[in-house]
């Protein structure tokens, strides 16, 4: 009997990439590959790269080089690059990085098993030629659903799943339902709501290599959520490049408002979280559902990016400090303890000292739970890369160095405001050294801090358990809380 083929998936970047890796894992498992966690124990190491910003691209290259070092030392025979950086650069990445035995684009995902087998057998699969994937789909959103363009995380419209799937593999529940194999056993999983983006932010290259916006059908999202619940998942996080656009290509821009209660009602699911919301598209009805639906986290991941009007217009975005504050006030009037996070770019071309001061003014009054701050750098193929008024890199670094500690101080102050309040905490891990670690409703996985549970109420807690707790201290953005029932109100 021939020895089983083994493959390890190394995932970098965002939660969307994690979903894509689990689709690749599902396709490979269905074709008889054994999945292993350690690249050193795999015949093929597949690195799912990120191609968003320079730092992420460097991390991807480092991961490919690290995997390449394994060749000739043990079992590893080949290293293959997939994901956004591979899709974005194709042959250019292949030529620059001979350590990668293959550079595969999204169009290769449907036959990932065959591609890896060819490479493992010593064959050559030519790296793909990058294309602007926006041009592959119809301009009219309603015409995109029947397209045969490869959409990672959406499945394959032409392929059908094997009749006898291995245990732990998601069954196909529709023509676009992807195969999926979980790569960890934690109680949280992401579910892809859509792919691509129709916005044209001048600093962002993502639409060019991820394509135009395409929603997944509600039945497929529900089917995958039910399967994840059967695998022990308690919290799902809906991800895409822009969740507020969900449904526009299905004829109902308010489709998310009706889908969320259905997802929250799935047996076994304790929390539904929505990420990646555009402030300019955040409808009153969606705010109401996010703020007032049982088991839907009152959590708002808002892509503000800046607060000075001139900078926002140059970014091809909308809003200003007062409008953003008004939006936050509306959210908190409906859900006073709602969690809010956002990312910001400093040093954008043309950003004046007054613009930078305006961003600082906004942040000081916004009371955000989590703040990401990034220094501007040119991205290939973006409109902003050709803008005049570029700031000196030292000036960008200086502004970043000024704003980063302020953001840390402001988010620590916001965490302090939560001390004394009640938290619904999902236990994520129980560690002999760290203790019992979980996350509250206002904390998304990996980005927004965590909760350390202490006290006698921790006895018997296991990952996946949802507990009520009282916040007793703050440590930066992290909270310390004691499990226990809510105190009865005095008569």
Coordinates of C-alpha atoms in Angstrom, one line a residue:
X1 CA 0.0 0.0 0.0
X2 CA 1.6 3.4 -1.0
X3 CA 2.5 5.7 1.8
X4 CA -0.1 8.4 2.5
X5 CA 0.7 11.9 1.2
X6 CA 1.0 14.5 3.9
X7 CA 0.4 18.3 3.8
X8 CA 0.7 21.2 6.3
X9 CA -1.1 24.5 5.8
X10 CA 0.7 27.6 7.2
X11 CA -1.7 30.5 7.4
X12 CA -0.8 34.2 7.5
X13 CA -2.9 37.3 7.4
X14 CA -6.6 37.8 8.2
X15 CA -9.5 35.6 9.2
X16 CA -10.5 35.4 5.6
X17 CA -7.3 33.6 4.8
X18 CA -8.0 31.2 7.7
X19 CA -11.3 30.2 6.0
X20 CA -9.6 29.8 2.7
X21 CA -7.0 27.5 4.3
X22 CA -9.8 25.3 5.8
X23 CA -11.3 25.1 2.3
X24 CA -8.0 23.9 0.9
X25 CA -7.7 21.5 3.8
X26 CA -11.2 20.2 3.0
X27 CA -10.4 19.7 -0.7
X28 CA -7.1 17.9 0.1
X29 CA -8.7 15.7 2.8
X30 CA -11.4 14.7 0.4
X31 CA -8.8 13.6 -2.1
X32 CA -6.9 11.4 0.5
X33 CA -4.2 13.7 1.8
X34 CA -3.3 13.5 5.5
X35 CA -3.2 16.9 7.2
X36 CA -0.5 17.6 9.7
X37 CA 0.2 20.7 11.8
X38 CA 4.0 20.7 11.6
X39 CA 5.5 21.7 8.2
X40 CA 8.6 19.6 9.1
X41 CA 6.4 16.5 9.1
X42 CA 4.7 17.1 5.8
X43 CA 5.6 16.1 2.3
X44 CA 4.3 19.5 1.1
X45 CA 4.2 22.7 3.1
X46 CA 1.5 25.1 1.7
X47 CA 2.0 28.7 2.9
X48 CA -1.2 30.8 2.6
X49 CA 0.3 34.2 2.1
X50 CA -1.0 37.7 2.9
X51 CA -0.4 40.5 0.3
X52 CA -2.0 43.5 1.9
X53 CA 0.8 45.7 3.2
X54 CA 4.6 45.6 3.2
X55 CA 4.9 44.2 6.7
X56 CA 2.5 41.3 5.9
X57 CA 4.2 40.6 2.6
X58 CA 7.6 40.4 4.5
X59 CA 6.0 37.9 7.0
X60 CA 4.8 35.8 4.1
X61 CA 8.3 35.8 2.5
X62 CA 9.9 34.9 5.8
X63 CA 7.4 32.0 6.2
X64 CA 8.2 30.7 2.8
X65 CA 11.9 30.9 3.4
X66 CA 11.5 29.2 6.8
X67 CA 9.6 26.3 5.1
X68 CA 12.2 26.2 2.4
X69 CA 14.9 25.6 5.0
X70 CA 13.1 22.3 5.9
X71 CA 13.7 20.8 2.5
X72 CA 16.4 18.2 2.5
X73 CA 16.5 18.0 6.3
X74 CA 13.5 15.7 6.9
X75 CA 10.3 14.7 5.2
X76 CA 9.5 18.0 3.5
X77 CA 10.0 17.8 -0.2
X78 CA 8.2 20.9 -1.5
X79 CA 7.0 24.3 -0.5
X80 CA 4.1 26.0 -2.3
X81 CA 2.8 29.5 -2.0
X82 CA -0.9 30.3 -2.2
X83 CA -3.1 33.1 -1.0
X84 CA -3.2 36.9 -1.7
X85 CA 0.5 37.5 -2.2
X86 CA 0.8 34.5 -4.6
X87 CA -2.4 35.7 -6.5
X88 CA -1.2 39.3 -6.6
X89 CA 2.4 38.7 -7.9
X90 CA 2.4 35.3 -9.5
X91 CA 5.5 34.7 -11.6
X92 CA 7.2 37.8 -10.1
X93 CA 7.1 36.1 -6.7
X94 CA 8.2 32.8 -8.2
X95 CA 11.2 34.4 -9.9
X96 CA 12.2 36.3 -6.7
X97 CA 11.8 33.3 -4.4
X98 CA 13.2 30.1 -5.9
X99 CA 12.7 28.4 -2.5
X100 CA 9.0 28.1 -3.5
X101 CA 8.4 25.1 -5.7
X102 CA 5.1 26.4 -6.8
X103 CA 3.1 29.7 -6.8
X104 CA -0.6 29.0 -7.2
X105 CA -3.4 31.5 -7.7
X106 CA -7.1 31.3 -6.7
X107 CA -7.9 29.6 -10.0
X108 CA -5.8 26.6 -8.9
X109 CA -7.7 26.0 -5.7
X110 CA -10.4 23.8 -7.4
X111 CA -7.6 21.3 -8.3
X112 CA -5.2 21.9 -5.4
X113 CA -4.7 18.2 -4.9
X114 CA -3.6 17.7 -8.5
X115 CA -1.4 20.8 -8.4
X116 CA 0.4 19.6 -5.3
X117 CA 0.8 16.0 -6.7
X118 CA 2.4 17.4 -9.8
X119 CA 4.9 19.5 -7.8
X120 CA 5.6 16.7 -5.4
X121 CA 6.3 14.3 -8.3
X122 CA 9.0 16.7 -9.6
X123 CA 6.8 18.3 -12.3
X124 CA 6.5 22.0 -12.9
X125 CA 3.3 24.0 -12.7
X126 CA 3.7 27.4 -14.3
X127 CA 2.9 30.2 -11.9
X128 CA -0.2 32.1 -12.9
X129 CA -0.2 35.5 -14.6
X130 CA -1.8 38.0 -12.2
X131 CA -5.0 39.7 -13.5
X132 CA -7.2 42.5 -12.2
X133 CA -9.9 40.2 -10.8
X134 CA -12.5 43.0 -10.8
X135 CA -12.6 42.6 -14.6
X136 CA -13.5 38.9 -14.4
X137 CA -17.0 39.6 -13.0
X138 CA -19.9 41.6 -14.5
X139 CA -20.1 45.2 -13.5
X140 CA -23.7 44.8 -12.4
X141 CA -23.7 43.0 -9.0
X142 CA -26.9 41.1 -9.7
X143 CA -25.3 39.3 -12.6
X144 CA -22.3 38.0 -10.6
X145 CA -24.0 35.1 -8.8
X146 CA -23.9 32.8 -11.8
X147 CA -20.3 33.5 -12.7
X148 CA -17.8 30.6 -12.8
X149 CA -14.9 32.8 -11.5
X150 CA -13.0 31.1 -8.7
X151 CA -14.0 32.6 -5.3
X152 CA -12.1 31.2 -2.4
X153 CA -14.4 30.2 0.4
X154 CA -17.4 30.0 -1.8
X155 CA -16.9 26.5 -3.2
X156 CA -16.9 25.4 -6.8
X157 CA -20.1 25.9 -8.8
X158 CA -19.1 23.1 -11.2
X159 CA -17.7 20.5 -8.8
X160 CA -19.6 18.2 -6.5
X161 CA -18.4 16.7 -3.3
X162 CA -17.5 13.0 -3.1
X163 CA -20.4 10.8 -1.9
X164 CA -18.4 9.4 1.0
X165 CA -16.7 12.3 2.7
X166 CA -14.1 11.6 5.5
X167 CA -15.2 12.2 9.0
X168 CA -14.9 15.9 10.1
X169 CA -15.3 17.2 6.6
X170 CA -18.1 19.7 5.8
X171 CA -20.7 18.3 3.5
X172 CA -21.7 20.3 0.4
X173 CA -25.1 21.8 1.1
X174 CA -25.5 23.7 -2.2
X175 CA -23.9 24.4 -5.6
X176 CA -21.5 26.9 -4.0
X177 CA -20.9 25.2 -0.6
X178 CA -17.2 24.6 0.0
X179 CA -15.6 21.6 1.4
X180 CA -14.0 22.5 4.7
X181 CA -11.9 20.8 7.3
X182 CA -11.2 22.6 10.6
X183 CA -7.5 23.1 11.3
X184 CA -7.9 23.7 15.1
X185 CA -10.3 22.6 17.8
X186 CA -11.1 25.9 19.4
X187 CA -14.6 27.1 20.1
X188 CA -14.4 30.0 17.6
X189 CA -14.5 29.9 13.8
X190 CA -14.9 32.4 11.0
X191 CA -17.5 32.0 8.3
X192 CA -17.0 33.8 5.0
X193 CA -20.1 36.0 4.2
X194 CA -18.8 37.4 0.9
X195 CA -15.7 37.9 -1.2
X196 CA -14.2 41.0 -2.9
X197 CA -15.1 44.6 -2.7
X198 CA -16.7 47.3 -4.9
X199 CA -15.2 50.2 -3.0
X200 CA -12.3 52.1 -4.5
X201 CA -10.3 53.3 -1.6
X202 CA -7.2 55.0 -3.0
X203 CA -4.8 53.2 -0.7
X204 CA -6.1 49.7 -1.0
X205 CA -5.1 47.0 -3.6
X206 CA -7.4 44.3 -2.3
X207 CA -10.1 44.6 -4.9
X208 CA -7.6 44.1 -7.7
X209 CA -6.6 40.6 -6.5
X210 CA -9.7 39.6 -4.6
X211 CA -12.1 40.9 -7.2
X212 CA -15.5 42.6 -7.1
X213 CA -18.1 41.9 -4.3
X214 CA -19.9 38.6 -4.4
X215 CA -22.2 37.5 -1.5
X216 CA -22.6 33.9 -0.5
X217 CA -26.1 32.6 -0.4
X218 CA -27.8 32.6 3.0
X219 CA -28.5 28.9 2.8
X220 CA -24.8 28.1 2.4
X221 CA -23.8 30.4 5.2
X222 CA -26.5 28.7 7.4
X223 CA -25.4 25.2 6.4
X224 CA -21.8 25.9 7.2
X225 CA -22.7 27.4 10.5
X226 CA -24.8 24.3 11.4
X227 CA -21.8 22.1 10.5
X228 CA -19.4 24.2 12.6
X229 CA -21.8 23.9 15.6
X230 CA -21.8 20.2 15.2
X231 CA -18.0 20.4 15.4
X232 CA -18.2 22.1 18.7
X233 CA -17.9 25.7 17.6
X234 CA -19.7 28.2 19.9
X235 CA -18.9 31.5 18.3
X236 CA -18.9 32.3 14.6
X237 CA -17.4 35.5 13.2
X238 CA -18.7 36.6 9.8
X239 CA -15.9 37.9 7.6
X240 CA -15.5 39.5 4.2
X241 CA -14.0 42.6 2.8
X242 CA -17.2 44.5 3.5
X243 CA -20.0 42.9 5.4
X244 CA -22.3 46.0 5.1
X245 CA -22.6 45.3 1.4
X246 CA -24.0 41.8 1.9
X247 CA -27.0 40.9 -0.2
X248 CA -26.7 43.8 -2.7
X249 CA -26.0 41.2 -5.5
X250 CA -28.8 39.0 -4.2
X251 CA -31.4 41.7 -4.6
X252 CA -31.7 42.6 -0.9
X253 CA -29.2 45.0 0.7
X254 CA -30.9 44.3 4.1
X255 CA -30.3 40.6 3.9
X256 CA -27.8 40.6 6.8
X257 CA -30.5 42.0 9.1
X258 CA -32.7 38.9 8.4
X259 CA -29.7 36.4 8.3
X260 CA -28.3 37.3 11.7
X261 CA -31.2 36.1 13.8
X262 CA -31.3 32.9 11.9
X263 CA -27.6 32.3 12.5
X264 CA -28.1 33.1 16.2
X265 CA -30.9 30.5 16.4
X266 CA -28.6 27.7 15.2
X267 CA -28.5 25.0 17.9
X268 CA -25.2 25.1 19.7
X269 CA -24.1 28.6 18.6
X270 CA -23.8 30.9 21.6
X271 CA -22.5 34.0 19.8
X272 CA -22.5 35.5 16.4
X273 CA -20.0 38.3 15.6
X274 CA -19.9 40.5 12.5
X275 CA -16.6 42.1 11.4
X276 CA -15.5 44.6 8.7
X277 CA -18.3 47.2 8.6
X278 CA -18.1 50.3 6.5
X279 CA -19.4 53.4 8.4
X280 CA -20.8 55.0 5.3
X281 CA -23.0 51.9 4.6
X282 CA -24.1 51.2 8.2
X283 CA -27.9 51.3 8.1
X284 CA -30.1 52.1 11.1
X285 CA -31.8 48.7 10.7
X286 CA -28.5 46.9 10.8
X287 CA -27.4 48.8 13.9
X288 CA -30.7 47.8 15.6
X289 CA -30.1 44.1 14.8
X290 CA -26.5 44.2 15.9
X291 CA -27.4 46.0 19.1
X292 CA -30.6 44.2 20.1
X293 CA -30.5 40.6 18.9
X294 CA -30.0 37.8 21.5
X295 CA -26.7 36.0 20.9
X296 CA -25.5 38.5 18.3
X297 CA -22.6 40.4 19.8
X298 CA -23.1 44.2 20.0
X299 CA -19.8 44.6 18.3
X300 CA -18.9 47.2 15.6
X301 CA -15.7 46.8 13.7
X302 CA -15.8 50.1 11.9
X303 CA -13.4 51.1 9.1
X304 CA -12.9 54.8 9.9
X305 CA -9.3 55.0 8.6
X306 CA -9.0 58.8 9.5
X307 CA -11.2 61.7 10.7
X308 CA -9.9 64.7 8.8
X309 CA -12.3 65.4 5.8
X310 CA -9.5 66.3 3.4
X311 CA -7.6 63.1 4.1
X312 CA -10.8 61.0 3.9
X313 CA -11.7 62.5 0.5
X314 CA -8.2 61.8 -0.8
X315 CA -8.7 58.2 0.4
X316 CA -12.0 58.2 -1.5
X317 CA -13.9 57.8 1.7
X318 CA -16.6 59.8 3.6
X319 CA -17.2 61.3 7.0
X320 CA -15.6 63.5 9.5
X321 CA -15.1 63.7 13.3
X322 CA -18.6 65.0 14.1
X323 CA -20.4 62.5 11.9
X324 CA -18.3 59.6 13.3
X325 CA -19.0 60.7 16.8
X326 CA -22.8 60.9 16.0
X327 CA -22.6 57.3 14.6
X328 CA -20.9 56.1 17.8
X329 CA -23.5 57.9 19.9
X330 CA -26.3 56.3 18.0
X331 CA -24.8 52.8 18.5
X332 CA -24.3 53.4 22.3
X333 CA -27.8 54.8 22.7
X334 CA -29.0 51.4 21.6
X335 CA -26.3 49.2 23.2
X336 CA -24.4 51.2 25.9
X337 CA -21.7 48.5 26.4
X338 CA -21.2 47.9 22.6
X339 CA -17.7 47.1 21.6
X340 CA -16.1 49.3 18.9
X341 CA -12.8 48.9 17.2
X342 CA -11.2 50.6 14.1
X343 CA -8.0 51.0 12.2
X344 CA -6.3 54.3 11.1
X345 CA -3.6 55.3 8.6
X346 CA -1.2 58.1 9.5
X347 CA 1.1 60.0 7.1
X348 CA -1.2 59.7 4.1
X349 CA -0.1 61.8 1.2
X350 CA -1.1 65.4 1.9
X351 CA -1.9 64.9 5.5
X352 CA -1.2 68.2 7.2
X353 CA -0.3 68.8 10.9
X354 CA -3.9 70.1 11.3
X355 CA -5.3 66.8 9.7
X356 CA -3.2 64.8 12.1
X357 CA -4.4 66.9 15.0
X358 CA -8.0 66.3 13.9
X359 CA -7.4 62.5 14.0
X360 CA -6.1 62.8 17.5
X361 CA -9.1 64.9 18.5
X362 CA -11.5 62.2 17.1
X363 CA -9.7 59.4 18.9
X364 CA -9.6 61.2 22.2
X365 CA -13.4 61.6 22.2
X366 CA -14.4 58.3 20.5
X367 CA -13.9 55.8 23.4
X368 CA -12.9 52.9 21.2
X369 CA -12.2 49.5 22.7
X370 CA -9.4 48.7 20.2
X371 CA -7.4 50.9 17.8
X372 CA -5.0 49.8 15.1
X373 CA -2.6 52.5 13.8
X374 CA -0.5 52.0 10.7
X375 CA 1.9 54.3 8.9
X376 CA 1.2 54.9 5.2
X377 CA 3.3 53.2 2.6
X378 CA 2.7 53.0 -1.2
X379 CA 1.0 49.9 -2.5
X380 CA 1.6 48.7 -6.0
X381 CA -1.2 49.6 -8.4
X382 CA -3.1 51.9 -6.0
X383 CA -4.2 55.4 -6.9
X384 CA -2.5 56.9 -3.8
X385 CA 0.9 55.6 -4.9
X386 CA 0.8 58.3 -7.6
X387 CA -0.4 61.1 -5.3
X388 CA 1.8 64.2 -4.8
X389 CA 2.5 65.5 -1.3
X390 CA 4.2 62.3 0.0
X391 CA 5.4 62.7 3.5
X392 CA 9.0 61.9 4.3
X393 CA 9.2 58.4 5.8
X394 CA 10.7 59.9 9.0
X395 CA 7.7 62.1 9.4
X396 CA 5.4 59.2 9.0
X397 CA 7.3 57.2 11.6
X398 CA 7.2 60.2 13.9
X399 CA 3.5 60.5 13.7
X400 CA 3.1 56.8 14.1
X401 CA 5.3 56.9 17.2
X402 CA 3.2 59.7 18.6
X403 CA -0.2 58.2 18.0
X404 CA 0.5 54.6 19.0
X405 CA 1.0 55.2 22.7
X406 CA -2.0 57.5 22.7
X407 CA -4.1 54.8 21.2
X408 CA -2.8 52.3 23.9
X409 CA -3.7 54.8 26.6
X410 CA -7.1 55.5 25.3
X411 CA -8.0 51.8 24.9
X412 CA -6.7 51.1 28.4
X413 CA -9.0 53.9 29.7
X414 CA -11.9 52.4 27.9
X415 CA -11.1 49.0 29.5
X416 CA -11.1 50.7 32.9
X417 CA -14.6 52.0 32.2
X418 CA -15.8 48.4 32.0
X419 CA -14.5 47.5 35.5
X420 CA -17.4 46.8 37.8
X421 CA -19.7 45.8 34.8
X422 CA -21.0 42.4 33.8
X423 CA -19.4 40.4 31.0
X424 CA -20.5 37.4 29.0
X425 CA -17.3 35.5 28.5
X426 CA -16.6 32.6 26.2
X427 CA -13.9 30.4 27.6
X428 CA -11.3 29.8 24.9
X429 CA -8.5 28.0 26.7
X430 CA -7.6 26.7 30.2
X431 CA -3.8 26.7 30.8
X432 CA -1.9 25.6 33.8
X433 CA 0.3 28.7 33.7
X434 CA -2.0 31.4 32.2
X435 CA -5.2 30.2 33.9
X436 CA -8.7 30.5 32.3
X437 CA -8.7 32.8 29.3
X438 CA -11.7 33.9 27.4
X439 CA -13.3 36.9 25.5
X440 CA -16.2 39.1 26.2
X441 CA -18.7 40.4 23.7
X442 CA -16.6 43.5 22.9
X443 CA -13.5 41.5 22.1
X444 CA -12.9 39.9 18.8
X445 CA -10.4 37.0 18.4
X446 CA -6.7 37.9 18.4
X447 CA -7.2 41.7 18.0
X448 CA -9.1 43.2 20.9
X449 CA -7.7 41.8 24.2
X450 CA -9.0 39.0 26.4
X451 CA -10.4 38.3 29.8
X452 CA -8.6 36.4 32.6
X453 CA -11.2 34.6 34.8
X454 CA -10.2 34.2 38.4
X455 CA -11.7 33.0 41.7
X456 CA -13.6 30.0 42.9
X457 CA -16.1 30.2 40.0
X458 CA -13.4 29.0 37.6
X459 CA -13.5 25.4 38.9
X460 CA -14.6 23.1 36.1
X461 CA -14.6 25.6 33.3
X462 CA -13.6 24.2 29.9
X463 CA -13.1 25.8 26.5
X464 CA -16.5 26.5 24.8
X465 CA -18.3 27.4 28.0
X466 CA -20.1 30.7 28.2
X467 CA -20.0 32.3 31.6
X468 CA -21.3 35.4 33.2
X469 CA -18.7 37.3 35.1
X470 CA -18.0 40.7 36.8
X471 CA -15.0 42.7 35.6
X472 CA -12.8 43.5 38.7
X473 CA -9.6 44.9 37.1
X474 CA -8.1 46.0 33.8
X475 CA -4.6 45.4 32.5
X476 CA -4.2 47.5 29.3
X477 CA -7.0 46.3 27.0
X478 CA -7.3 43.1 28.9
X479 CA -9.8 42.5 31.8
X480 CA -9.8 40.4 34.9
X481 CA -13.2 39.0 35.9
X482 CA -14.7 36.8 38.4
X483 CA -17.4 34.3 37.3
X484 CA -20.7 34.3 39.2
X485 CA -24.4 35.0 38.9
X486 CA -25.5 38.6 38.6
X487 CA -26.3 40.2 41.9
X488 CA -30.0 40.6 42.6
X489 CA -31.2 44.2 42.6
X490 CA -32.3 45.5 45.9
X491 CA -36.1 46.0 46.2

